[in-house]
Amino acid sequence: MSEKELFNNLWVLISGVLVFIMTISVGLLEIGELGEDHRRSLLKTILIMCSALFFMSFVGFNTAFAPTINGLIGNPFYNGIFLGGFSSNAYGVFSGAWWSMAPTYFNTGITLPAYFFFEVAFASVTLALVGVVVLRKVKLEAFFLYSIVYFIILWALPAAWIWNPTGWLYSIGVRDFAGGLVVHGAAGAAGLGIVLQVWREEKKKGLKESPQVRVNLSPGWLTLSVLLLWLGWFGFNSGSTLALNLEAQIVVLTTFLAASSAFLSTLFFRYIMTKENPSLLYAVNGILMGLIVITPLAGFVSPASAVVLGLIAGPLFLLCEKWFSKFKWFTDPVGLFPGHMSGGLFGLLMIAFFTQKPFASDAGSPNLPNGLLFGGGYPALQQLGVELLGVAAVMVTVFALSFVTMWAINLVLHGTTTDYKKEQMIA
Amino acid sequence: MSEKELFNNLWVLISGVLVFIMTISVGLLEIGELGEDHRRSLLKTILIMCSALFFMSFVGFNTAFAPTINGLIGNPFYNGIFLGGFSSNAYGVFSGAWWSMAPTYFNTGITLPAYFFFEVAFASVTLALVGVVVLRKVKLEAFFLYSIVYFIILWALPAAWIWNPTGWLYSIGVRDFAGGLVVHGAAGAAGLGIVLQVWREEKKKGLKESPQVRVNLSPGWLTLSVLLLWLGWFGFNSGSTLALNLEAQIVVLTTFLAASSAFLSTLFFRYIMTKENPSLLYAVNGILMGLIVITPLAGFVSPASAVVLGLIAGPLFLLCEKWFSKFKWFTDPVGLFPGHMSGGLFGLLMIAFFTQKPFASDAGSPNLPNGLLFGGGYPALQQLGVELLGVAAVMVTVFALSFVTMWAINLVLHGTTTDYKKEQMIA
Amino acid sequence: MSEKELFNNLWVLISGVLVFIMTISVGLLEIGELGEDHRRSLLKTILIMCSALFFMSFVGFNTAFAPTINGLIGNPFYNGIFLGGFSSNAYGVFSGAWWSMAPTYFNTGITLPAYFFFEVAFASVTLALVGVVVLRKVKLEAFFLYSIVYFIILWALPAAWIWNPTGWLYSIGVRDFAGGLVVHGAAGAAGLGIVLQVWREEKKKGLKESPQVRVNLSPGWLTLSVLLLWLGWFGFNSGSTLALNLEAQIVVLTTFLAASSAFLSTLFFRYIMTKENPSLLYAVNGILMGLIVITPLAGFVSPASAVVLGLIAGPLFLLCEKWFSKFKWFTDPVGLFPGHMSGGLFGLLMIAFFTQKPFASDAGSPNLPNGLLFGGGYPALQQLGVELLGVAAVMVTVFALSFVTMWAINLVLHGTTTDYKKEQMIA
């Protein structure tokens, strides 16, 4: 391994460690917003982390990141189960770069262990985001079964399509820097599939609307969780260059500036709306919304663009939150739909507006055109169309597969939902 | 970028991530010492972090670290607002080293993004230390306005004078390794400006003494916060070499040995004073005092000197705490004055006693003379004089500007203080 | 320092920072399992960290890692007290690699500061594991005295024998990758020495059985502690290659796969046993058991072997827990004996079964034979014998010295134990 490649691997490992923190931090976010008696939320996120490691290493890493079959899905048998299995040929499987990190493709020299570790942390936190709608309503065993399908198919498909250099969406030009669509958008689509099945079962039980879970702040946990998530986002975005170059350092700037700008605009507009001192809840959600919005284009834009995007993210969250709170057939107190789904997709589309080639090029996307706001013209419009196509393909597919998965689990387990009132008692 | 420079940048980025943790950890320290109902403390530290990122990137980084105007303040227009703004000339603004990190000056090759990220984390945690005297007494909007002035002027001035190689105090020889004066001492001076204005308003309300906020331990949060602060100090001190050399590694030793020695001496002398088993509160404050005292000279001294300094730090804290607790016109339950201010200034002056050239040289201060205890003689005495001048200049300036800022905010907002009793009710 | 050596040092420093987190996280684990009123547990782990830094730097690092006297103990005067003391000869003591990291031995170029920092974090967390049996039963001053002996002799001996390349057990072929015996097994032996003395005093007070401390979950702290410990284990195992090579990256895989597999098997078998939904407690203990079992051979095995070992770790923990809970003359609610001691020793013996030379070779143990399951034959059996000898020597010695130490402290302090009932009241 050259010294440059060793730097890249070290960067990805450090980033991976930070992203690893995020899954269980989503559990802490849940008790921060809903109260510490939601201990099931904590068990759920630990389960997600372990399930991700086990089933991604079993085959899910291959279905996402092995050379694809017709651009649709990674070859599940490419690398054997458990990342090389018992092979003692450590200098075969483990030597040098993973195929897509070799000179033919991304040319960063990232090894299988480093790349797996980084991406499994991504997959895991994505399901943690999906899981905030599970609350105490879905049986733990149902969610565990769901997680198996999720890590082998549902998470893998968008990754194989967009982050795998042989994927069909990548081939037609869809770009998504650190996961506005692959992570946040797709998490929303998967969540919609889950709440739809939950609502079908609740209706069958005779409920007129879905029991709403109320916010009940636990200030210490809420603060700690946003600190850990923000820390994780350092790795999430900056590590997504998969190389320790100047652009990786610029991504630190765009990520942190978007977060702070979104915080300020969220508190400002919230104050305009309520004329009251802002609460910790909106502080936290503001920061998260800024981080979400910048994610898909953190490597493509200038620091000042990141500030603008952050300032927009604040009121966007407040509007989306208001809109989604109208629906009573599901409950989403932690904000999967107004936050992650809306913010992720919005940020993705902003690629066609804010991208500047020098940044994007250094971030590994040299073919991305300048955005509309930077003289991109027709190629930028075309990029917008391509991204929209990506959104449609991913959201429809993930939503449909998520719902079908829940529906099938429903058949197997005779219901995916718990007796919610009883669950509340036992926590 | 050469490989050596890449190492330095990676080191500063990793250190920056650790220092980033510290701001919000000060919020956790506050609820650890004062009780979890102080949720406003948490919101405050989140606000500080975001305000630091926004206003330092807006112009505060320039006022501190751009080439200075007559040694007094960095040129605010040097690098454009938001670190280069919308410039897509990524290979101009972002290429190579920041001017003061280029061969002419410190010659470490640190880039703008890495240096900004590291220093904004420093600025942020400094205001977090100042903010421990705010408690529930200062209106959040007043503190937010204060933070804007703080990051553009108050924090920037001492940094421009001492850490900027064209600053006037740097030019006459003032050295402060990681911020005994720039961070801890100046935080105390700023805090004094705030409590003075608070007391003026409290007196006007007819109070005979300032309402004292009592310690109310929350053991889990207190322990977690000291763990995170200690972790942050790894980056704070070791990153301050701005290069990954042997001295950076020695700083890890001096930092950690001072902390552990101060812990032991604090508990020992506390036991002598009270004949009771020591409490978690003194354990935490002992560690923090050791870390504070070593900060200004962690890169200049031997490991055994760090142990001696740590052993002194313990009784120093206990004495200062006793002395400051006599005053009833302010309340400082978390210990800004006896801890950060006293410890930081004490450590700074110890530069003239404990410095050993081989260490200082490798830490980027080759002109620093040996200390009085190591045969420094007259040059060491001169260094003591220079450091005292630095202390006087910084403390007076920051105190005066801090007070004037609060006084002006008082005019604008018709009072900077809340109705404290009511605030206690609503937390 | 060559670039390759700089990488290795950076890797060890980063790993050391992560391991540093673990000691106090054991305190958080204790309040997570026993309730937040166990604030003494928190003070205890802070004390352990500080005592480790102080006394290891005083002389304990030498007794463990200086060239040994006849293979038995490191020369306590090799490097002076406090790691070179006041010597300003920074380019003597601090230049280049620590003797055992120089080309003659491990040839990784790790410096004294980096190596000390890494190993002191190991020593510290080992005593934190021992300390989970202290609960509120042992006087804090007794435990402090114990810690001094511990860091100078008790921890140092197994390290000098097995991790020091001139140690007698190392010389005859005992290998222990990251501390199945040196850390976890020896922690169990030391703990047995403590509970034996405690029980002798309890019997003398007329007790028929030792007061049992009950589990009382604090879900937030429990979850946070397992997150931090898992994070720490990244450094613990991956850093133990003492070099940033491919094997270090493979260790990330084996470590994380063992943890997740053990989680799944623990919950599965626990469900089989109780037919109830698994609790957070078993989730946490399952992960920890997987991490413990893989520790002594994480660098020697393939990823799939790590999965197998993890799957075995789950039921192993459940069986051991059941067996140890029969004894009523001590109480071990956090699981030192069924978890750390049993898991560490089991993993150590598995070296003779699962090792594959290509992995072991890259991890710095080129002489280790293939395991019995990989065609190791007679050399593997011999390795099993050698490891068993190592277990016997370390466990007997540490147990005996631990008991003698407690017995001597008992004489000095007129009893090592508190009035447990009274302690419960004051927490």
XYZ file of N, CA and C in Angstrom, chain A residues 1 3 6-7 9-10 13-14 17 20-21 24-25 28 31 36 39-40 42-43 46-47 49-50 53-55 57 82-83 85-88 90-91 94-96 111 113-114 116-117 140-141 144 221 224 228, chain C residues 3-4 7 10-11 14 18 217-221 223-224 226-227 230-231 234 244 246 249-250 252-253 256-257 260-261 263-264 277-280 283-284 287 302-305 307-308 311 356 358-359 362 374:
300
model
N 0.855 -1.205 0.000
C 0.000 0.000 0.000
C 0.882 1.244 0.000
N 1.865 5.215 0.649
C 1.566 6.060 1.798
C 0.248 6.830 1.604
N -2.490 4.560 2.410
C -2.566 4.324 3.848
C -3.287 5.495 4.532
N -2.986 6.712 4.109
C -3.711 7.876 4.628
C -5.217 7.729 4.382
N -6.989 5.061 3.905
C -7.578 4.018 4.741
C -7.718 4.463 6.186
N -6.697 5.153 6.673
C -6.763 5.639 8.050
C -7.926 6.628 8.204
N -11.148 4.705 8.274
C -11.326 3.995 9.541
C -11.740 4.951 10.651
N -11.079 6.101 10.718
C -11.440 7.083 11.742
C -12.869 7.572 11.509
N -15.321 4.939 12.622
C -15.522 4.883 14.071
C -16.533 5.937 14.505
N -19.973 4.895 13.394
C -20.397 3.784 14.255
C -21.151 4.286 15.485
N -20.713 5.438 16.011
C -21.359 5.990 17.203
C -22.824 6.349 16.957
N -26.464 3.952 17.848
C -26.958 3.914 19.227
C -27.295 5.330 19.701
N -26.649 6.334 19.136
C -26.996 7.710 19.480
C -28.421 8.058 19.046
N -30.400 7.140 21.866
C -30.329 8.170 22.908
C -31.163 9.376 22.521
N -34.766 8.555 23.520
C -35.100 8.762 24.938
C -34.956 10.252 25.285
N -36.894 8.703 29.261
C -35.963 7.594 29.479
C -36.680 6.265 29.683
N -36.945 2.518 27.121
C -35.723 1.711 27.077
C -35.755 0.740 25.894
N -36.931 0.421 25.425
C -37.019 -0.448 24.257
C -36.351 0.198 23.038
N -33.681 1.848 23.129
C -32.246 1.616 23.258
C -31.888 0.205 22.825
N -32.674 -0.754 23.294
C -32.446 -2.137 22.887
C -32.547 -2.249 21.376
N -29.371 -1.012 19.631
C -28.272 -1.979 19.796
C -28.488 -3.159 18.847
N -29.731 -3.610 18.791
C -30.085 -4.706 17.879
C -29.771 -4.347 16.436
N -27.514 -2.253 15.271
C -26.076 -2.252 15.042
C -25.563 -3.676 14.843
N -26.001 -4.579 15.714
C -25.516 -5.961 15.645
C -26.054 -6.670 14.411
N -24.054 -5.489 11.353
C -22.739 -6.113 11.252
C -22.853 -7.564 10.789
N -23.819 -8.270 11.368
C -23.917 -9.693 11.065
C -24.397 -9.930 9.633
N -25.494 -9.286 9.257
C -26.079 -9.613 7.956
C -25.418 -8.874 6.799
N -22.173 -8.439 6.805
C -20.971 -9.241 6.559
C -21.366 -10.587 5.949
N -19.391 -13.718 5.119
C -18.546 -13.182 6.190
C -17.202 -12.706 5.656
N -17.234 -12.000 4.538
C -16.076 -11.252 4.050
C -14.838 -12.113 3.861
N -14.882 -15.425 4.571
C -15.091 -16.656 5.326
C -13.857 -17.096 6.095
N -13.569 -18.397 6.010
C -12.438 -18.946 6.747
C -11.143 -18.897 5.943
N -11.222 -18.294 4.778
C -10.032 -18.290 3.931
C -8.826 -17.738 4.675
N -7.772 -18.513 4.646
C -6.562 -18.041 5.320
C -5.669 -17.307 4.330
N -4.917 -14.566 3.451
C -5.077 -13.171 3.847
C -4.472 -12.214 2.838
N -3.542 -12.716 2.052
C -2.942 -11.813 1.080
C -3.652 -11.867 -0.259
N -7.550 -10.017 1.363
C -7.350 -8.792 2.122
C -6.257 -7.883 1.564
N -5.624 -8.312 0.523
C -4.527 -7.462 0.072
C -5.056 -6.372 -0.838
N -4.455 -5.220 -0.763
C -4.759 -4.139 -1.685
C -6.177 -3.628 -1.567
N -9.294 -0.490 1.472
C -9.307 -1.954 1.571
C -10.709 -2.458 1.932
N -11.616 -4.353 4.586
C -12.046 -4.115 5.978
C -12.436 -2.663 6.240
N -11.655 -1.716 5.727
C -11.967 -0.311 5.991
C -13.289 0.081 5.330
N -15.790 -1.908 4.327
C -16.910 -2.572 4.997
C -17.274 -1.856 6.282
N -16.264 -1.552 7.085
C -16.524 -0.936 8.385
C -17.246 0.404 8.219
N -40.679 -6.449 18.697
C -39.243 -6.482 18.507
C -38.832 -7.593 17.547
N -39.479 -8.757 17.643
C -39.100 -9.865 16.750
C -39.473 -9.550 15.307
N -36.800 -7.268 14.083
C -35.567 -8.011 13.829
C -35.625 -8.709 12.466
N -30.027 13.646 27.895
C -29.875 12.674 26.806
C -30.048 13.330 25.451
N -26.785 15.184 24.750
C -25.699 14.258 24.460
C -25.886 13.626 23.087
N -23.293 13.661 19.942
C -22.729 12.455 19.345
C -23.096 12.334 17.871
N 8.088 7.590 7.666
C 6.643 7.791 7.549
C 5.854 6.579 8.066
N 6.388 5.389 7.795
C 5.701 4.193 8.244
C 5.611 4.168 9.775
N 3.003 6.626 10.965
C 1.667 6.016 10.878
C 1.402 5.133 12.090
N 0.796 7.193 15.188
C -0.510 7.849 15.145
C -1.617 6.847 15.454
N -1.494 5.658 14.878
C -2.477 4.599 15.100
C -2.556 4.232 16.582
N -4.214 7.147 18.561
C -5.672 7.166 18.371
C -6.298 6.003 19.135
N -8.985 5.965 22.518
C -10.225 5.191 22.630
C -10.195 4.279 23.853
N -31.494 -1.579 36.718
C -31.077 -0.953 35.456
C -31.352 0.538 35.384
N -30.384 1.237 34.828
C -30.553 2.636 34.460
C -30.293 2.667 32.954
N -31.382 2.570 32.161
C -31.196 2.182 30.748
C -30.315 3.119 29.937
N -30.413 4.416 30.176
C -29.585 5.345 29.409
C -28.104 5.112 29.657
N -27.736 5.035 30.937
C -26.319 4.858 31.262
C -25.798 3.513 30.793
N -26.787 1.803 28.219
C -26.604 1.847 26.770
C -25.392 2.678 26.400
N -25.276 3.838 27.031
C -24.119 4.682 26.729
C -22.826 3.951 27.062
N -22.151 0.752 27.091
C -21.775 -0.304 26.144
C -21.312 0.319 24.826
N -21.909 1.444 24.456
C -21.436 2.142 23.250
C -19.980 2.571 23.436
N -17.586 -0.457 23.597
C -17.419 -1.038 22.255
C -16.471 -0.156 21.433
N -16.706 1.127 21.506
C -15.841 2.098 20.838
C -14.403 1.938 21.332
N -12.419 -0.931 19.881
C -11.819 -0.683 18.569
C -10.329 -0.398 18.774
N -0.022 0.153 11.906
C -1.174 0.332 11.023
C -0.935 -0.448 9.740
N -2.420 -4.037 7.277
C -3.690 -4.647 6.885
C -4.300 -5.439 8.029
N -6.497 -3.654 10.294
C -7.830 -3.426 9.741
C -8.691 -4.684 9.845
N -8.061 -5.849 9.659
C -8.811 -7.098 9.790
C -9.291 -7.270 11.229
N -10.342 -5.018 13.147
C -11.619 -4.303 13.285
C -12.764 -5.246 12.939
N -12.598 -5.978 11.845
C -13.651 -6.921 11.434
C -13.888 -7.994 12.475
N -15.577 -6.624 15.667
C -16.968 -6.209 15.565
C -17.890 -7.377 15.201
N -17.388 -8.331 14.407
C -18.229 -9.484 14.070
C -18.448 -10.372 15.284
N -21.178 -8.702 17.484
C -22.553 -8.790 16.984
C -23.054 -10.226 17.016
N -22.171 -11.186 16.726
C -22.596 -12.591 16.775
C -22.946 -13.002 18.201
N -23.976 -11.073 20.570
C -25.254 -10.434 20.904
C -26.411 -11.315 20.433
N -26.358 -11.725 19.160
C -27.462 -12.513 18.609
C -27.608 -13.842 19.334
N -39.181 -11.843 26.200
C -38.404 -10.908 25.413
C -37.116 -10.582 26.151
N -36.014 -10.556 25.447
C -34.722 -10.319 26.092
C -34.650 -8.906 26.660
N -33.859 -8.729 27.704
C -33.730 -7.404 28.303
C -32.430 -6.750 27.864
N -32.385 -5.442 28.076
C -31.216 -4.645 27.757
C -29.962 -5.211 28.425
N -28.536 -7.927 26.353
C -27.995 -7.347 25.125
C -26.586 -6.829 25.382
N -26.451 -6.085 26.454
C -25.157 -5.489 26.784
C -24.133 -6.566 27.134
N -22.894 -8.484 24.015
C -21.873 -7.761 23.245
C -20.526 -7.822 23.956
N -9.617 -15.621 11.133
C -10.375 -15.095 9.999
C -11.695 -14.502 10.489
N -12.310 -13.644 9.682
C -13.606 -13.082 10.069
C -14.651 -14.156 10.379
N -14.699 -15.193 9.574
C -15.719 -16.218 9.827
C -15.452 -16.938 11.144
N -14.191 -17.143 11.494
C -13.881 -17.727 12.807
C -14.364 -16.809 13.926
N -16.933 -14.952 13.818
C -18.382 -15.153 13.937
C -18.668 -16.404 14.759
N -17.958 -17.485 14.467
C -18.163 -18.736 15.213
C -17.865 -18.520 16.697
N -20.625 -16.609 18.298
C -21.834 -17.414 18.508
C -21.678 -18.319 19.723
N -4.852 -18.896 12.314
C -4.387 -19.155 10.952
C -3.143 -18.299 10.749
N -1.374 -16.851 8.393
C -1.232 -15.570 7.671
C -1.724 -14.377 8.485
N -2.798 -14.576 9.245
C -3.282 -13.484 10.078
C -2.293 -13.221 11.213
N 0.962 -11.417 10.355
C 0.838 -9.980 10.133
C 0.542 -9.226 11.431
N -7.465 -25.863 11.836
C -6.900 -25.497 10.540
C -5.610 -26.277 10.289
